[in-house]
mmCIF file of N, CA and C in Angstrom:
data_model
loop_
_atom_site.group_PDB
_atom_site.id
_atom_site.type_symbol
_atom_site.label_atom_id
_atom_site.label_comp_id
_atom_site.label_asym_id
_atom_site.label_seq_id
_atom_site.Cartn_x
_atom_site.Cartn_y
_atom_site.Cartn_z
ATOM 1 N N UNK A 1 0.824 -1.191 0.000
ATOM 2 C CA UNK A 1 0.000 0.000 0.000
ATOM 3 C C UNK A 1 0.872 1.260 0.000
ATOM 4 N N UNK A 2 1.800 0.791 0.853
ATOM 5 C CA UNK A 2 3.047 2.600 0.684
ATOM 6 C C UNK A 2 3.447 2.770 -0.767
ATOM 7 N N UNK A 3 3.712 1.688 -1.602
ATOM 8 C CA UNK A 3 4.084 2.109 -3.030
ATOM 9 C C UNK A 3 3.233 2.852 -3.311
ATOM 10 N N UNK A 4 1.857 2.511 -3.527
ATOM 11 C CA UNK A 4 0.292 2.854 -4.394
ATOM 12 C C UNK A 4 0.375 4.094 -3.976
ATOM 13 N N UNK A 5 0.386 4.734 -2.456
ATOM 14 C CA UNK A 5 0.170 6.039 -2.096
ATOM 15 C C UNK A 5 1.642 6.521 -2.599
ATOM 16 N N UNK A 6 2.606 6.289 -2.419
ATOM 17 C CA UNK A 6 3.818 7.251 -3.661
ATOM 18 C C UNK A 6 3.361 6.993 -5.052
ATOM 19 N N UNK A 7 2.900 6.385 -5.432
ATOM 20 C CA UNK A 7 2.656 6.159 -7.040
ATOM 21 C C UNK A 7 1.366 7.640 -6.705
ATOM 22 N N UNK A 8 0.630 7.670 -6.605
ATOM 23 C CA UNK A 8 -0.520 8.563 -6.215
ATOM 24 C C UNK A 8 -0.018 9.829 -5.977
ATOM 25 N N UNK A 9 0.567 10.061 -5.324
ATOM 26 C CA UNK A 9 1.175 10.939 -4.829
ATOM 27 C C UNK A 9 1.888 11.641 -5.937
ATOM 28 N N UNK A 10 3.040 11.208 -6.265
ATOM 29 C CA UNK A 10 3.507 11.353 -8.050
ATOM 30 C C UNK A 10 2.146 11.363 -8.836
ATOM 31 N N UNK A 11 1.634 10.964 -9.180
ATOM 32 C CA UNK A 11 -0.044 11.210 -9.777
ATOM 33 C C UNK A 11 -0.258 12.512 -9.770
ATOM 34 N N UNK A 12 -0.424 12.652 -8.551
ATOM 35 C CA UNK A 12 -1.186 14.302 -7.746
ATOM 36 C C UNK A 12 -0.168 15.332 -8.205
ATOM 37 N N UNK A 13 0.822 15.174 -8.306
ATOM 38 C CA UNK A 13 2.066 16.323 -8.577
ATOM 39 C C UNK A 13 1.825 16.589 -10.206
ATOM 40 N N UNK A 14 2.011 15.401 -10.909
ATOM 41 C CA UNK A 14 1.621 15.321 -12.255
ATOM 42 C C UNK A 14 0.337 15.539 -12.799
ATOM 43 N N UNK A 15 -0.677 15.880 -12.085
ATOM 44 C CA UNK A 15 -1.977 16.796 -12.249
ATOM 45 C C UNK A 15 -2.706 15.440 -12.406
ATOM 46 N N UNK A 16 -2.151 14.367 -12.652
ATOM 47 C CA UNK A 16 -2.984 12.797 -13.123
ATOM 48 C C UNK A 16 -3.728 11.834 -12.154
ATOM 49 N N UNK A 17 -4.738 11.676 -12.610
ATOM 50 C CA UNK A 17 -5.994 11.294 -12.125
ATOM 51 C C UNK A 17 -5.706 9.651 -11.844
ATOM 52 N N UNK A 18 -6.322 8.743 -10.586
ATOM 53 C CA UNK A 18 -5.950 7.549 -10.590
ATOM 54 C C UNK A 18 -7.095 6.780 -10.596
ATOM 55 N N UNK A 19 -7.770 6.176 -11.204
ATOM 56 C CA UNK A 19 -8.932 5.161 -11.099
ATOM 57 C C UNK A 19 -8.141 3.409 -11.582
ATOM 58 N N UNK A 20 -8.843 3.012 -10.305
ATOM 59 C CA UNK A 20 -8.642 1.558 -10.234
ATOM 60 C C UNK A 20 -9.556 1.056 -11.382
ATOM 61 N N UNK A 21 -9.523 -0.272 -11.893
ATOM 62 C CA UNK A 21 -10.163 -1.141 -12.480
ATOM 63 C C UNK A 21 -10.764 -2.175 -11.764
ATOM 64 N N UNK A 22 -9.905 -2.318 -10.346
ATOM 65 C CA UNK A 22 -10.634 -3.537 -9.612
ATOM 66 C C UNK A 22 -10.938 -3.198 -8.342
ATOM 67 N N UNK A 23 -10.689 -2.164 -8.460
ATOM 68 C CA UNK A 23 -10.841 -1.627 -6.547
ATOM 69 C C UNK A 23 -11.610 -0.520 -6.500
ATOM 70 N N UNK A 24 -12.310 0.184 -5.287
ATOM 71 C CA UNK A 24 -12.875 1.347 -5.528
ATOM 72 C C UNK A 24 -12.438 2.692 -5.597
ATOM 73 N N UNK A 25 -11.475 3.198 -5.682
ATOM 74 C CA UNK A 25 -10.167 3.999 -5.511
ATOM 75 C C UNK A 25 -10.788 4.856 -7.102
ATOM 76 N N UNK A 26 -10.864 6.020 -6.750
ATOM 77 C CA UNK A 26 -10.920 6.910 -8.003
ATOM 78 C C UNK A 26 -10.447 8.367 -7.564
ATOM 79 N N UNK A 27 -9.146 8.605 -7.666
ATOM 80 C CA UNK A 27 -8.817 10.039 -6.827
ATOM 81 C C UNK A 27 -9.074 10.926 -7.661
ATOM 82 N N UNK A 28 -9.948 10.728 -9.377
ATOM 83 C CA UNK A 28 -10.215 11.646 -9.540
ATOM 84 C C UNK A 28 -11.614 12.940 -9.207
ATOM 85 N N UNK A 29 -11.976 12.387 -8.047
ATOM 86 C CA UNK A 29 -13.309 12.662 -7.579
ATOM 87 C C UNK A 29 -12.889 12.890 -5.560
ATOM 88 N N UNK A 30 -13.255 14.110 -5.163
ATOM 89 C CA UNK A 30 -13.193 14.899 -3.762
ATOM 90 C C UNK A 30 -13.487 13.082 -3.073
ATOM 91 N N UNK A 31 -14.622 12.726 -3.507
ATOM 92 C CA UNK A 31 -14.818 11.498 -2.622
ATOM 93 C C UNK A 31 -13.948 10.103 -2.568
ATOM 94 N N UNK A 32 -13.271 10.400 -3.857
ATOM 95 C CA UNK A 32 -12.257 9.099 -4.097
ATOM 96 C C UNK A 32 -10.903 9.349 -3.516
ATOM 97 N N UNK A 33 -10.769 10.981 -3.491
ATOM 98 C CA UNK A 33 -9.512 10.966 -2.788
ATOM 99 C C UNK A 33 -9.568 10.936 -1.128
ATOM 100 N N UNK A 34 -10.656 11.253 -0.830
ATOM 101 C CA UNK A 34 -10.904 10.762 0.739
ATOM 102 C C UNK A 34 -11.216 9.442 1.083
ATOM 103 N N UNK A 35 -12.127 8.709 0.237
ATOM 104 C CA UNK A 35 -11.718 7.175 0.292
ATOM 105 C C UNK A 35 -10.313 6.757 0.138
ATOM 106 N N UNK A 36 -9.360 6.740 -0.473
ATOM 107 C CA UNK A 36 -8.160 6.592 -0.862
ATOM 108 C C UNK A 36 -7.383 7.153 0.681
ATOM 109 N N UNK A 37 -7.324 8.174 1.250
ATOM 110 C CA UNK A 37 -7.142 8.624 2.047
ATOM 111 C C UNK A 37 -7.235 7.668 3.236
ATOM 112 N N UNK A 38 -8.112 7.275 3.268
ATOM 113 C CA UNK A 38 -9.082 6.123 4.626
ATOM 114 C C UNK A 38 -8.021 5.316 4.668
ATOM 115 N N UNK A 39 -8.442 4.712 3.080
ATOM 116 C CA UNK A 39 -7.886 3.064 3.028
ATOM 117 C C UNK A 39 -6.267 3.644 3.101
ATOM 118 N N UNK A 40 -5.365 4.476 3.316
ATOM 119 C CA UNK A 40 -4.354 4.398 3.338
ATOM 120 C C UNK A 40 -4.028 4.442 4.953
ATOM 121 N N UNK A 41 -4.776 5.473 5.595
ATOM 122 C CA UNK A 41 -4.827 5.199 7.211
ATOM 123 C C UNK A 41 -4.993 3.809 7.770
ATOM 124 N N UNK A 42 -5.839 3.498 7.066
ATOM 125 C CA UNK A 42 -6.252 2.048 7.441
ATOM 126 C C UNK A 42 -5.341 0.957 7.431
ATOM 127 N N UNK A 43 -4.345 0.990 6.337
ATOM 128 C CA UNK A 43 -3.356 -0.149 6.029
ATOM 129 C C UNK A 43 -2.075 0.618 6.737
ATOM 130 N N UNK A 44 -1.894 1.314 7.066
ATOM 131 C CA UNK A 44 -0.778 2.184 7.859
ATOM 132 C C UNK A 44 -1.085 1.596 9.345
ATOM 133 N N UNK A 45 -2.435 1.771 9.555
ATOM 134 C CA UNK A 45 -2.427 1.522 10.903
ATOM 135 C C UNK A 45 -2.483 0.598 11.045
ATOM 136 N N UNK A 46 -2.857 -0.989 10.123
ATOM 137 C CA UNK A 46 -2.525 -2.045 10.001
ATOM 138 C C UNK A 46 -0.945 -3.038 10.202
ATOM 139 N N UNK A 47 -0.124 -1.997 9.667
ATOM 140 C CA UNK A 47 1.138 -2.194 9.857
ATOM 141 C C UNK A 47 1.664 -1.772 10.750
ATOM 142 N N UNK A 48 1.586 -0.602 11.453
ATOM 143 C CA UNK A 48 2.094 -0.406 13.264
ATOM 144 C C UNK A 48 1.551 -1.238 13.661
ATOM 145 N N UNK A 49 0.520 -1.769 13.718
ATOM 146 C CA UNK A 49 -0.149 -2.903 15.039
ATOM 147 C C UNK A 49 0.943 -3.874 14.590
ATOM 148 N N UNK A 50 0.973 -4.284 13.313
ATOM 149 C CA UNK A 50 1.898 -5.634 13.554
ATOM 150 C C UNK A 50 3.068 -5.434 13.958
ATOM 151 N N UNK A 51 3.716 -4.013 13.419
ATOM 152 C CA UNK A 51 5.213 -4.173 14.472
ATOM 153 C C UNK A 51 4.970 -4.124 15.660
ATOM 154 N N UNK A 52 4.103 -3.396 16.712
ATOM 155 C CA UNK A 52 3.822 -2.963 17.717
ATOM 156 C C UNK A 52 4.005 -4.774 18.445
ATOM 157 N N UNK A 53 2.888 -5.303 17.563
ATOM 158 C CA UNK A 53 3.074 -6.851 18.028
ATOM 159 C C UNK A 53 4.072 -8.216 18.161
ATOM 160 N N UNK A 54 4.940 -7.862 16.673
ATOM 161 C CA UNK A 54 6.024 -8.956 16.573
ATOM 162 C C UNK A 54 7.329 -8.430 17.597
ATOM 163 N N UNK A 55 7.417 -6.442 18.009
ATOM 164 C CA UNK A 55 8.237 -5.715 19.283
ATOM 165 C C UNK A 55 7.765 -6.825 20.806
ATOM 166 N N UNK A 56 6.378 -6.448 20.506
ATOM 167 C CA UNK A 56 5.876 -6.885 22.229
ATOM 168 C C UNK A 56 6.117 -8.574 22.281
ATOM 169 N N UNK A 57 6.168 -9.268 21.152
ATOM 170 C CA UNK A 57 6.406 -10.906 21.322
ATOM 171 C C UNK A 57 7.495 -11.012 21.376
ATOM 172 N N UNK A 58 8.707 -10.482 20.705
ATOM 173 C CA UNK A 58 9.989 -10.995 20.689
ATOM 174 C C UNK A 58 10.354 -9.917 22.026
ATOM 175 N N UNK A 59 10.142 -9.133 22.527
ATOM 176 C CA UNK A 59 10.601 -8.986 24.368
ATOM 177 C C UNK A 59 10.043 -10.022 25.113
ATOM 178 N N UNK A 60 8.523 -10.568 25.185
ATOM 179 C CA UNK A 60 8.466 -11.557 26.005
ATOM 180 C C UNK A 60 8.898 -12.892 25.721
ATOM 181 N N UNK A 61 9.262 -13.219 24.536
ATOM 182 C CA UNK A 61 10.441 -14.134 24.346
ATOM 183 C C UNK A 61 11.584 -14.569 25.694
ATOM 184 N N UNK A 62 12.178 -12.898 24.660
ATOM 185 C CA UNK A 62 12.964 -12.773 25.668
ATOM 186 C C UNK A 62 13.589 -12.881 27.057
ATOM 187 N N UNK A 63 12.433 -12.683 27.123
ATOM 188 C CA UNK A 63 11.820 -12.662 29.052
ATOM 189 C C UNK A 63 11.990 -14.138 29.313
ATOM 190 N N UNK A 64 11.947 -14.346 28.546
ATOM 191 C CA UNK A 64 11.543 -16.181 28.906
ATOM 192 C C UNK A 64 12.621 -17.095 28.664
ATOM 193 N N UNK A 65 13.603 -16.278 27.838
ATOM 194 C CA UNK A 65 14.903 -16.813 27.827
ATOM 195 C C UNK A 65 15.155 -17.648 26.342
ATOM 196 N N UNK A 66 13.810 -17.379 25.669
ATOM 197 C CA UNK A 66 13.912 -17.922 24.266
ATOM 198 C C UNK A 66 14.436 -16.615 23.542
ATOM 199 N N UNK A 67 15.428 -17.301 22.133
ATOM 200 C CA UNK A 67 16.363 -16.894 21.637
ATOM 201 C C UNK A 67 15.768 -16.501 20.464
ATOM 202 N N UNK A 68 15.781 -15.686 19.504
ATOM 203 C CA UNK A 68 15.368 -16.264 18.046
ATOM 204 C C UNK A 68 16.611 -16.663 17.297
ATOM 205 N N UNK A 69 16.223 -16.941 16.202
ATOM 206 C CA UNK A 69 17.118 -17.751 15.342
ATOM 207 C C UNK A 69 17.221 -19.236 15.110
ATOM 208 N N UNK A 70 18.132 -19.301 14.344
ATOM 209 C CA UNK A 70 18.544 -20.758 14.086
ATOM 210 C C UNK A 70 19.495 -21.243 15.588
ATOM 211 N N UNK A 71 19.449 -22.304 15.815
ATOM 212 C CA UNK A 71 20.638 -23.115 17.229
ATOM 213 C C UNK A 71 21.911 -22.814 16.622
ATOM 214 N N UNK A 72 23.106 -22.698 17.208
ATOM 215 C CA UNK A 72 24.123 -22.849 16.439
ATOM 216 C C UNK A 72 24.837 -23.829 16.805
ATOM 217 N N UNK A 73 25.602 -24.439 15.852
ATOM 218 C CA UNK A 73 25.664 -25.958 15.309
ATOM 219 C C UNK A 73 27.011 -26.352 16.457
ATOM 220 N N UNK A 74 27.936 -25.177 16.864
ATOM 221 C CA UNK A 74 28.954 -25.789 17.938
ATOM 222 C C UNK A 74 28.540 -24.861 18.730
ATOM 223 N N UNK A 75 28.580 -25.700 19.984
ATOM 224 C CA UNK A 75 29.246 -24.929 21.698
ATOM 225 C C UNK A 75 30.332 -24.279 21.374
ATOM 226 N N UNK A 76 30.418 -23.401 22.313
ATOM 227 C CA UNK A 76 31.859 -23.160 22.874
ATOM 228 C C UNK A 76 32.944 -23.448 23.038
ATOM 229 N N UNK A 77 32.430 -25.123 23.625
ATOM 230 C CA UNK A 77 33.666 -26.034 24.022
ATOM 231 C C UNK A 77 34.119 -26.496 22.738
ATOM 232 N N UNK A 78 33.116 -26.716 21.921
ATOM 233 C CA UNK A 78 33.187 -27.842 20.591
ATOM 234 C C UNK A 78 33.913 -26.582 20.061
ATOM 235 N N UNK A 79 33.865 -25.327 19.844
ATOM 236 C CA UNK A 79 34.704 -24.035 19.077
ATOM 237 C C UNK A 79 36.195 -24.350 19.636
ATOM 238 N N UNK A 80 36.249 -24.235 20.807
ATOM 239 C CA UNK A 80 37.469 -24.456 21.176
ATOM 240 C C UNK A 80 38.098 -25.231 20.774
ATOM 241 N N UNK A 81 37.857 -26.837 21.166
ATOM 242 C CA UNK A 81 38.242 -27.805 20.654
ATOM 243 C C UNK A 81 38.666 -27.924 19.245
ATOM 244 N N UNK A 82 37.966 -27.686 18.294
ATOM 245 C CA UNK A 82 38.207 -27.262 17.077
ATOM 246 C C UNK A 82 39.513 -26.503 16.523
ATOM 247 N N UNK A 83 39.236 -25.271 17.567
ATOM 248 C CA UNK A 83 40.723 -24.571 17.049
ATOM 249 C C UNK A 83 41.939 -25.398 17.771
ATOM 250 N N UNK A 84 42.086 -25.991 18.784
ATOM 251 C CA UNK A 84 42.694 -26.646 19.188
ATOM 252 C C UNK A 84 43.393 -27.706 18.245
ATOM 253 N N UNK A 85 42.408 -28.646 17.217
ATOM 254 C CA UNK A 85 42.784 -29.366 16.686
ATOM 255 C C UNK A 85 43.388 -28.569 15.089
ATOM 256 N N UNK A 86 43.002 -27.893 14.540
ATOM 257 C CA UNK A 86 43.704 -26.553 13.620
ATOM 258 C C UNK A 86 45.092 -26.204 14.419
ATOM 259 N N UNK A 87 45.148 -25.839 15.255
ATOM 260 C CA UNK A 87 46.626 -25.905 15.828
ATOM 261 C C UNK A 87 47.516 -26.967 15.805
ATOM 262 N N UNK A 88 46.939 -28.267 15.968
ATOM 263 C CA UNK A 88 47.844 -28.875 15.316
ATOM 264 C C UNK A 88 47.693 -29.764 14.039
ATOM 265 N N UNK A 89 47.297 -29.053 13.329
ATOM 266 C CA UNK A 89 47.376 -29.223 12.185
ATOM 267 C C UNK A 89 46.676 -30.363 11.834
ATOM 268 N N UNK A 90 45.630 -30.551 11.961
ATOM 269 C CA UNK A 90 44.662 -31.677 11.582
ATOM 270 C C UNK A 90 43.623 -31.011 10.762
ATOM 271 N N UNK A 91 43.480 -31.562 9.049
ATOM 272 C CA UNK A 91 43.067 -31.284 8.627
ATOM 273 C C UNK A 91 41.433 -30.862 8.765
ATOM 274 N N UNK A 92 40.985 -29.250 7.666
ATOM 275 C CA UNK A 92 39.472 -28.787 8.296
ATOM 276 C C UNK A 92 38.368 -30.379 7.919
ATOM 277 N N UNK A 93 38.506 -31.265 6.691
ATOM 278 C CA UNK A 93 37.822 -32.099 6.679
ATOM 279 C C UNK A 93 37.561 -32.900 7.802
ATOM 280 N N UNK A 94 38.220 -33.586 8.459
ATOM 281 C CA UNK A 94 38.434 -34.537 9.785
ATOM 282 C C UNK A 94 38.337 -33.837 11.006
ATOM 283 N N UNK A 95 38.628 -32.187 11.044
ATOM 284 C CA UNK A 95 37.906 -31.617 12.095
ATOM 285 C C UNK A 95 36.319 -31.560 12.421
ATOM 286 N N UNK A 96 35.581 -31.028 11.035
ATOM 287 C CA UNK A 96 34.335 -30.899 10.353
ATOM 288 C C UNK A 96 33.606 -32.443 10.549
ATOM 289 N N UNK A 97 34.177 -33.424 10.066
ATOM 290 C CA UNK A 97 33.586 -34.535 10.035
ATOM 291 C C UNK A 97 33.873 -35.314 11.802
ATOM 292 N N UNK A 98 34.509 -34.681 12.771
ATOM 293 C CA UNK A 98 34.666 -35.056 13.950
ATOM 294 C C UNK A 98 33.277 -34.517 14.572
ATOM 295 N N UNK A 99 33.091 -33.305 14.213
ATOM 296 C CA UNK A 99 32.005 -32.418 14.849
ATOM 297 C C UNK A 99 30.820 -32.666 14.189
ATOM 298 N N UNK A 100 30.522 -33.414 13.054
ATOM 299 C CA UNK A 100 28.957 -33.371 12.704
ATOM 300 C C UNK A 100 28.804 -32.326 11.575
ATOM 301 N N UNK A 101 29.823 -31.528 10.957
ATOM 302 C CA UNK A 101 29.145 -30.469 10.159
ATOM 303 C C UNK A 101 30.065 -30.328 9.400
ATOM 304 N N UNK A 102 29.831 -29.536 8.057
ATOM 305 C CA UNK A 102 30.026 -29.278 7.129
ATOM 306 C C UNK A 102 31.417 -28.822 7.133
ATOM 307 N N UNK A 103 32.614 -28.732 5.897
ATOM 308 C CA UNK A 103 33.986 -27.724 5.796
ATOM 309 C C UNK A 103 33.359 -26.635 5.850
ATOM 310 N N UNK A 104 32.445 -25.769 5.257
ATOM 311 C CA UNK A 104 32.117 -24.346 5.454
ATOM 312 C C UNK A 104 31.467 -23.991 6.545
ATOM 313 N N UNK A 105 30.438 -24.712 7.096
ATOM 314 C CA UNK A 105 30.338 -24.335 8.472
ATOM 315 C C UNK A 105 31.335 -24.317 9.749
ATOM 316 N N UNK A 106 32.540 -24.910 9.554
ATOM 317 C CA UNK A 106 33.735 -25.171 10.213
ATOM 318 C C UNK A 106 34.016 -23.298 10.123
ATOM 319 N N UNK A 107 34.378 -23.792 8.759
ATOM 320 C CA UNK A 107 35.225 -22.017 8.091
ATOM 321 C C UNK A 107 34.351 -20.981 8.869
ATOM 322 N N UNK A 108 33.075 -21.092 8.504
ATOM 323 C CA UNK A 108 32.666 -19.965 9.072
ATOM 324 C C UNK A 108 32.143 -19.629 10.455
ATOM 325 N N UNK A 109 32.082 -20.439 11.228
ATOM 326 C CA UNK A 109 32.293 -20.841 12.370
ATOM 327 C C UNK A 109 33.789 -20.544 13.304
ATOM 328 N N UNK A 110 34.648 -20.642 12.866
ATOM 329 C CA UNK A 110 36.314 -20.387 13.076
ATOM 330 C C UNK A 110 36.430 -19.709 11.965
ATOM 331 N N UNK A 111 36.774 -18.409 11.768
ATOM 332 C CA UNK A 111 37.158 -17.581 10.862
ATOM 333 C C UNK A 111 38.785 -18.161 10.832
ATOM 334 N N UNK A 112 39.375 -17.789 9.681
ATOM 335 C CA UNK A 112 41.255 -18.017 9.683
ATOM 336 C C UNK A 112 41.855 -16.800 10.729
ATOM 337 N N UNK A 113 41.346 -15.759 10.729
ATOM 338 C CA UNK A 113 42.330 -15.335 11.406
ATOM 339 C C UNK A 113 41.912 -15.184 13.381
ATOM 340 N N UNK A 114 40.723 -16.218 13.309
ATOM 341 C CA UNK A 114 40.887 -16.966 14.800
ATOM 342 C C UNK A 114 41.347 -18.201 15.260
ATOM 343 N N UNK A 115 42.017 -18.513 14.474
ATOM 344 C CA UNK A 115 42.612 -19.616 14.409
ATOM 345 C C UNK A 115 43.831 -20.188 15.012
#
């Protein structure tokens, strides 16, 4: 709906009139641009409620000690360990395949220059 009202908007500057084909929207008429008007309050205020809502769920998440996101695939210890075995020189395949996961999740998981 924010495009339609900048498209409109550009309309209005350009002296050009907007009538829908499938909707009731005709800003070329006092009453179409106050309908148009509505329905733009309307879907505006549609969209604060939902941030207002997905703000107020992900704090009580929070609260609760739930995380968002994906899990991530090593501990701490298992990070450590890891670079541990990179120190001495044991290849990233056989590190990766010690831990359950992928060479690039290794890599990106242990950057090179934490290594």
């Amino acid at each position: 709906m924010q495009h339609l009202i900048k498209i409109v908007a550009d309309f209005e500057e350009r002296d050009i009139g907007f009538m829908s084909l499938t909707e009731t929207i005709d800003t070329t008429t006092p009453t179409g641009r106050m309908l148009f008007t509505i329905m733009s309050a309307c879907a505006q205020l549609e969209r604060d409620v939902l941030i207002e809502r997905t703000k107020i769920g992900l704090a009580a998440a929070k609260r609760r000690g739930k995380l968002g996101g994906r899990p991530k695939k090593m501990t701490d210890v298992q990070v450590t360990s890891a670079k541990e075995m990179f120190n001495k020189d044991i290849p990233a395949a056989e590190i990766a395949s010690a831990f359950g996961i992928s060479v690039a999740t290794l890599y990106r998981t242990i950057p090179a220059n934490s290594r």
